PDB file of C-alpha atoms in Angstrom:
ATOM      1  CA  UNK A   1       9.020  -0.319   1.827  1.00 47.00           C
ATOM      2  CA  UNK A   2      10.498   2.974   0.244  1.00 49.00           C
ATOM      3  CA  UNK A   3      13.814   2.553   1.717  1.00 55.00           C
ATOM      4  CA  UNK A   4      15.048   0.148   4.578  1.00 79.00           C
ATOM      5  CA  UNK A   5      13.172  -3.486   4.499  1.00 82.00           C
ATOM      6  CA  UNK A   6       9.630  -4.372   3.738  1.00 87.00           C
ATOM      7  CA  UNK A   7      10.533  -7.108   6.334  1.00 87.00           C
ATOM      8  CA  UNK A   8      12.937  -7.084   9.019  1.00 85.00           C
ATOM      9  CA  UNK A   9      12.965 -10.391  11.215  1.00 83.00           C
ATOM     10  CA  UNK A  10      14.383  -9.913  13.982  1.00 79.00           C
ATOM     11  CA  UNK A  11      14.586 -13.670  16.105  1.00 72.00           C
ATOM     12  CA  UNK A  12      15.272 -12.274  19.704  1.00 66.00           C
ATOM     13  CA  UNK A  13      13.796 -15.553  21.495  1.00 62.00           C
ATOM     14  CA  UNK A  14      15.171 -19.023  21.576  1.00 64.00           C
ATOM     15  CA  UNK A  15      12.238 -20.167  20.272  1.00 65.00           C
ATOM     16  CA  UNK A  16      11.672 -21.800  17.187  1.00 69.00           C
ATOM     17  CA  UNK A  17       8.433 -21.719  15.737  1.00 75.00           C
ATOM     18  CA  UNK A  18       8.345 -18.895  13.381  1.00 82.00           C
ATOM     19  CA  UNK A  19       6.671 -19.886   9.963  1.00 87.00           C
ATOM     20  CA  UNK A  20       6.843 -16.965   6.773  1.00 91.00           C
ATOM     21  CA  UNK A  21       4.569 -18.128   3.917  1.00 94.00           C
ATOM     22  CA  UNK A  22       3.021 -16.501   0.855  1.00 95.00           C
ATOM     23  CA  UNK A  23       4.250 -13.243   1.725  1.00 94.00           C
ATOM     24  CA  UNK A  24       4.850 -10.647  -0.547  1.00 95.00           C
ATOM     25  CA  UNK A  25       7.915  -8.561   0.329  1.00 93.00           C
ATOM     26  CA  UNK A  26       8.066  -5.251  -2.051  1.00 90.00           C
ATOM     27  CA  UNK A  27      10.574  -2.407  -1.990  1.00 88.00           C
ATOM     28  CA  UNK A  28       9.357  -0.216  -4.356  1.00 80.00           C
ATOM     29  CA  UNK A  29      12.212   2.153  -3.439  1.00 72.00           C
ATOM     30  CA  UNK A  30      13.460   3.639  -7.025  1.00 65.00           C
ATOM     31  CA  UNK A  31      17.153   4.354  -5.339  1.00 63.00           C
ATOM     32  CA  UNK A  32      19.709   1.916  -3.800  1.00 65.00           C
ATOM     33  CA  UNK A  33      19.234   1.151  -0.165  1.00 71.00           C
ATOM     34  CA  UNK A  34      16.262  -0.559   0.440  1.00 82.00           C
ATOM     35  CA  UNK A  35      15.863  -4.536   1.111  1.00 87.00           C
ATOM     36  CA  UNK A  36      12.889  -7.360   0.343  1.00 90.00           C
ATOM     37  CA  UNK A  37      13.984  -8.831   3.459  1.00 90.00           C
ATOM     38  CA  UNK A  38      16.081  -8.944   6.517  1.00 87.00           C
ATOM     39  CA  UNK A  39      16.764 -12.019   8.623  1.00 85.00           C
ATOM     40  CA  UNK A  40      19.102 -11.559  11.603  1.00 82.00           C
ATOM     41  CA  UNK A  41      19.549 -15.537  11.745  1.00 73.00           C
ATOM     42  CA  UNK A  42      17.590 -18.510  10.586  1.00 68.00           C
ATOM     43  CA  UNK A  43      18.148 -20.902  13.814  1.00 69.00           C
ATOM     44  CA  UNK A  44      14.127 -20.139  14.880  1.00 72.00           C
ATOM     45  CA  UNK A  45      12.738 -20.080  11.152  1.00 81.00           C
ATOM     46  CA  UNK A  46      10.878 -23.451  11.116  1.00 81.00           C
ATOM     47  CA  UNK A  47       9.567 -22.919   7.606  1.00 88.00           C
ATOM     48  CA  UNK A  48      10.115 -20.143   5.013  1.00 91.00           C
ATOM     49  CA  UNK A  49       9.135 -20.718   1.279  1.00 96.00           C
ATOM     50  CA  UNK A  50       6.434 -19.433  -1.380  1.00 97.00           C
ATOM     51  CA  UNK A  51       7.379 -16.009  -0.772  1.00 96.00           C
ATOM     52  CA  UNK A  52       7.537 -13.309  -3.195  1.00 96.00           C
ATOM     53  CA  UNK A  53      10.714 -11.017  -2.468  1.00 93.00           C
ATOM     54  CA  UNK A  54      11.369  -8.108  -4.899  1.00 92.00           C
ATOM     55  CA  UNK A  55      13.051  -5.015  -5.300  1.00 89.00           C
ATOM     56  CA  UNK A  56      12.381  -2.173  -7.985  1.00 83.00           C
ATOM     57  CA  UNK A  57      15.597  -0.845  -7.987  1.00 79.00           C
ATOM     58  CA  UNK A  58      19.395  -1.305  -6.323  1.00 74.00           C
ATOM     59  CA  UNK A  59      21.466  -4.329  -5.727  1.00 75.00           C
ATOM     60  CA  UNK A  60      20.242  -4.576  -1.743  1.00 80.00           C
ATOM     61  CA  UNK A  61      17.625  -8.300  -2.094  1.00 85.00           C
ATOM     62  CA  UNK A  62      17.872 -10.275   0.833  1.00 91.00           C
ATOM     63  CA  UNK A  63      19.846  -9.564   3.878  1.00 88.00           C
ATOM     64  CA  UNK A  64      21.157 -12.408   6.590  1.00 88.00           C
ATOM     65  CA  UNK A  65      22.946 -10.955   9.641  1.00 86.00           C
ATOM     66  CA  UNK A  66      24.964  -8.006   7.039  1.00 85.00           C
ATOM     67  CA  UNK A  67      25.619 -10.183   4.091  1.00 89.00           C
ATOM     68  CA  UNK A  68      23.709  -9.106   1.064  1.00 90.00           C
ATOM     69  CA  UNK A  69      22.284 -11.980  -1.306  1.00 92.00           C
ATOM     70  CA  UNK A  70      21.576 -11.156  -5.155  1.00 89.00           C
ATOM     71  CA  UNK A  71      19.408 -13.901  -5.937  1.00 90.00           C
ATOM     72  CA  UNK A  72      17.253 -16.440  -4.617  1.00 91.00           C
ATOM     73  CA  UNK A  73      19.179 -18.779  -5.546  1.00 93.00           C
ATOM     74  CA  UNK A  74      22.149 -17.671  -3.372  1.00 93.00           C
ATOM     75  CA  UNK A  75      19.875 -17.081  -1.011  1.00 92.00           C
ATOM     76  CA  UNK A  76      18.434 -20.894  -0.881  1.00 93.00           C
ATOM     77  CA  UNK A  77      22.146 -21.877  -0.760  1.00 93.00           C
ATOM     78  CA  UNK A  78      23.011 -20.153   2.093  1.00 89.00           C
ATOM     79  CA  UNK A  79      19.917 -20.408   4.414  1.00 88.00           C
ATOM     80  CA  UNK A  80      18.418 -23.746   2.793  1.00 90.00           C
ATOM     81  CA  UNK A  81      15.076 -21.257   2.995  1.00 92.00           C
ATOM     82  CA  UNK A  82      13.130 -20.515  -0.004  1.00 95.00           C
ATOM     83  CA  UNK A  83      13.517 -23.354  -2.674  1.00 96.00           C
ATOM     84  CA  UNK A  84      10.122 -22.440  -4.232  1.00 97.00           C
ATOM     85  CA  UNK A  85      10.016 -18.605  -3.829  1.00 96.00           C
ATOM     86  CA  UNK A  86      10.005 -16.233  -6.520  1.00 95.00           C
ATOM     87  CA  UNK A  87      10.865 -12.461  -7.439  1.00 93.00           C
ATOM     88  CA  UNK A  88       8.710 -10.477  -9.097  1.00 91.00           C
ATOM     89  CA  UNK A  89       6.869  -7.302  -9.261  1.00 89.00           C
ATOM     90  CA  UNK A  90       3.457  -8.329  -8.071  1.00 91.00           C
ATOM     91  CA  UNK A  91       1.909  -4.951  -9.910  1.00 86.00           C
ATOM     92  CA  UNK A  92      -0.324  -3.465  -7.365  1.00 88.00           C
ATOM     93  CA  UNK A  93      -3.129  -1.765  -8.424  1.00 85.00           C
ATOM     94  CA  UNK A  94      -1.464   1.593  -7.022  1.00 85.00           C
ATOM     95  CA  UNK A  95       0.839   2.731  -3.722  1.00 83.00           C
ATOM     96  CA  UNK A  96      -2.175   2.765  -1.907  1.00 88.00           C
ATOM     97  CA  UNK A  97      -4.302  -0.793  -3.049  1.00 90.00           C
ATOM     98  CA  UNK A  98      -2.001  -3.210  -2.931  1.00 89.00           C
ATOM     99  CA  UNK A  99      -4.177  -5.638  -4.792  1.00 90.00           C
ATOM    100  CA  UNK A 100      -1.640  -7.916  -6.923  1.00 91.00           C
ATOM    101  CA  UNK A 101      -2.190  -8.161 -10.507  1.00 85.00           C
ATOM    102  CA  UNK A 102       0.499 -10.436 -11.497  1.00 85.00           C
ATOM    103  CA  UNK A 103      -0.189 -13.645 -13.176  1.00 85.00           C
ATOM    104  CA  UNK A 104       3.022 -14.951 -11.660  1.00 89.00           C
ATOM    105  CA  UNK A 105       2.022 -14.940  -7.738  1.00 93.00           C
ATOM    106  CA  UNK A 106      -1.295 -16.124  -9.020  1.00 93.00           C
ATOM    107  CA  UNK A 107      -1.872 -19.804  -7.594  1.00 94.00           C
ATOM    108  CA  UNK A 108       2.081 -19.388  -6.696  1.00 95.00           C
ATOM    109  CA  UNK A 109       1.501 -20.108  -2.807  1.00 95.00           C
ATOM    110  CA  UNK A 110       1.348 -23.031  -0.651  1.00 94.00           C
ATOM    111  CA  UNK A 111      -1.706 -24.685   1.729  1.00 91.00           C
ATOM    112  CA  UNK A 112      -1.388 -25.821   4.872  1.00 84.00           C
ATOM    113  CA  UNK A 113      -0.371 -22.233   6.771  1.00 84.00           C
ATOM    114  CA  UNK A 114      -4.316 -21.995   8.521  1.00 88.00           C
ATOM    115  CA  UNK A 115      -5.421 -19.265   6.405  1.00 91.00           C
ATOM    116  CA  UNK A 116      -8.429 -20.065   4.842  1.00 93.00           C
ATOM    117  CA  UNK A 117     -10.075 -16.710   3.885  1.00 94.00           C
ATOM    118  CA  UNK A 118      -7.858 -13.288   2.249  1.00 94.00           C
ATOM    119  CA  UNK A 119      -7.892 -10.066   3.540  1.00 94.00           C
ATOM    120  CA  UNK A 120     -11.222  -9.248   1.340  1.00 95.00           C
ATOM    121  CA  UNK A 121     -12.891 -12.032   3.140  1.00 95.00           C
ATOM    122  CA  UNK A 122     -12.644 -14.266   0.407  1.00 93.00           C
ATOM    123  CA  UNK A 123     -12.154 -18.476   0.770  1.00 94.00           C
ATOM    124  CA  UNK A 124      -8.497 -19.040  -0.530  1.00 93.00           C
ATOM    125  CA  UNK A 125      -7.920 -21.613  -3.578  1.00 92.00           C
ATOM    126  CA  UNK A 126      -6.627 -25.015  -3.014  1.00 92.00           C
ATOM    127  CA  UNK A 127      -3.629 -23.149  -4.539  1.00 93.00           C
ATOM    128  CA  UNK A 128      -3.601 -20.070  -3.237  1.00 95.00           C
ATOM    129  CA  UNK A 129      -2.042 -16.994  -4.086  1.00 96.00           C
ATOM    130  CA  UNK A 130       0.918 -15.343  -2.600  1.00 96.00           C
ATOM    131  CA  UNK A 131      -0.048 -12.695  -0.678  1.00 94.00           C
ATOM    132  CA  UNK A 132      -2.824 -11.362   1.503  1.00 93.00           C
ATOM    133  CA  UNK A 133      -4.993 -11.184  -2.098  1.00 95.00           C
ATOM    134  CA  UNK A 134      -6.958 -14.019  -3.681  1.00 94.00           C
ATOM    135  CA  UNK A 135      -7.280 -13.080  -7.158  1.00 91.00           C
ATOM    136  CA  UNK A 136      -8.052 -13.815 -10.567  1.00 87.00           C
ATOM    137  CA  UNK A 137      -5.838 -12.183 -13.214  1.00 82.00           C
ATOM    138  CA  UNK A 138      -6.621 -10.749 -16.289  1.00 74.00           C
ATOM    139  CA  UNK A 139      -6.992 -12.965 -19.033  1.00 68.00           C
ATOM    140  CA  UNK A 140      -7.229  -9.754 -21.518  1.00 69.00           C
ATOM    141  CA  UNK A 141      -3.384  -9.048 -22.073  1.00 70.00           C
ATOM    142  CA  UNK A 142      -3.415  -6.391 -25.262  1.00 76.00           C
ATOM    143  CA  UNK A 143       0.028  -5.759 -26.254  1.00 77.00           C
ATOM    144  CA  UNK A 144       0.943  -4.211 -29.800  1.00 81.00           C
ATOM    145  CA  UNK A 145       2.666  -7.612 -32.078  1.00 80.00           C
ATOM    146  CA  UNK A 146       3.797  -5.143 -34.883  1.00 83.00           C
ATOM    147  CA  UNK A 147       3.053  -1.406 -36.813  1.00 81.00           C
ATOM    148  CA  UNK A 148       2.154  -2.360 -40.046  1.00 79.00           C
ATOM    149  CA  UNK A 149       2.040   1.622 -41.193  1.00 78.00           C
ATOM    150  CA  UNK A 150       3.806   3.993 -41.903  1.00 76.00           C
ATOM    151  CA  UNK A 151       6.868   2.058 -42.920  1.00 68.00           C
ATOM    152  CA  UNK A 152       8.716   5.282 -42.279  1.00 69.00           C
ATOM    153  CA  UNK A 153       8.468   8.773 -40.446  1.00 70.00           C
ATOM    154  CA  UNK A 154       5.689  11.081 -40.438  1.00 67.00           C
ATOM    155  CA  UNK A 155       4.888  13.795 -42.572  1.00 73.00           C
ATOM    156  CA  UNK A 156       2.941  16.609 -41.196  1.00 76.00           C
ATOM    157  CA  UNK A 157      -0.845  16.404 -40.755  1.00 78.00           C
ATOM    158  CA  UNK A 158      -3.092  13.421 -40.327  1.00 81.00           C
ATOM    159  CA  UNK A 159      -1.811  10.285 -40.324  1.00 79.00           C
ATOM    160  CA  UNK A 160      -2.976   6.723 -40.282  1.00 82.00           C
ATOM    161  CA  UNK A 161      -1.710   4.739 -38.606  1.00 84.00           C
ATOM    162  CA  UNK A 162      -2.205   0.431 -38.824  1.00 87.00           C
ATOM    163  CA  UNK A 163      -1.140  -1.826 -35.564  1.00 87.00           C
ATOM    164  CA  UNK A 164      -1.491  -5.599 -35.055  1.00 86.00           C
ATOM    165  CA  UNK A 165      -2.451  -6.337 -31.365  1.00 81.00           C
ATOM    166  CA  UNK A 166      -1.913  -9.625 -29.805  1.00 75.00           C
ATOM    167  CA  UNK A 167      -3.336 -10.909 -26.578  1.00 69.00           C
ATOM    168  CA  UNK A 168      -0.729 -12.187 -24.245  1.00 65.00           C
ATOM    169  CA  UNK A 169      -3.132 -14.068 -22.079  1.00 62.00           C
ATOM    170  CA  UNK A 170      -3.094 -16.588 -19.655  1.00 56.00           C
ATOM    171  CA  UNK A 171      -5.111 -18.715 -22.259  1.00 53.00           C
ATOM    172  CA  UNK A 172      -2.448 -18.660 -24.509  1.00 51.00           C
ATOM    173  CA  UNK A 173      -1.707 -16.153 -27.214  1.00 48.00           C
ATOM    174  CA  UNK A 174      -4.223 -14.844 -29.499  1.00 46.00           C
ATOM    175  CA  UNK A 175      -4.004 -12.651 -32.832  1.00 45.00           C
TER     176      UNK A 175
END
């Protein structure tokens, strides 16, 4: 969501029954305003957990009947929903693929919801993912460790220039 709630729940029935797992619920809204998630009252939640709520920018999180929560951790207090969900910026492949690339939702979710295949058609893991997206992460995580040269500014013209890279992967780190 760009600005309101990538997930308002709205429980107009007296029914309980209503089951939110391995979701992923993104505001990617750069300003103030927008919310992970909205929940208008718990009573008819039967289970909520695994979830991934995050929001790129603003104090707005998670929302129950008006009252703004910060954390998950309030959150779980209040509600007793949640204990094992996370928040985190699932990195989509773009605005318009919303393929996670995260290693942190990776093998993050929970079995037993019925959902056996992902929205690519692909069998889920015996610890699945959160989201609609089985995946396998990266294990090639290139991130620069140090600049070995210059030690201090440029002149003008060419310049070489020496870097260590590191490898932040899910393997563990390599040099």
């Amino acid at each position: 969501a760009s600005n309101g709630y990538a997930m308002y729940n709205y429980m107009g029935t007296s029914t309980p029954g209503v089951y939110v797992k391995n979701n992923l619920l993104i505001a990617s809204s750069t300003t103030a305003g927008a919310y992970a998630y909205y929940l208008n009252g718990s009573t008819y939640v039967t289970q909520q957990d695994y979830n991934d709520f995050y929001v790129a920018s603003g104090t707005n999180f998670l929302n129950l009947n008006g009252s703004n929560y910060t954390s998950i951790s309030s959150w779980n207090s209040a509600t007793s929903l949640d204990a094992n969900s996370i928040s985190t910026d699932p990195y989509y492949v773009s605005s318009s693929d919303l393929h996670a690339a995260s290693t942190t939702v990776n093998n993050a979710g929970t079995t037993g919801t019925g959902i056996t295949d992902d929205i690519d058609n692909q069998l889920r893991s015996s610890t699945p993912d959160i989201g609609a997206d089985e995946y396998t992460p990266s294990y090639d995580d290139a991130g620069i460790l140090a600049i070995d040269s210059p030690y201090a500014g440029f002149c003008a013209g060419t310049q070489r220039v020496v870097v260590k890279l590191k490898n932040y992967s899910l393997l563990g780190s390599l040099t």
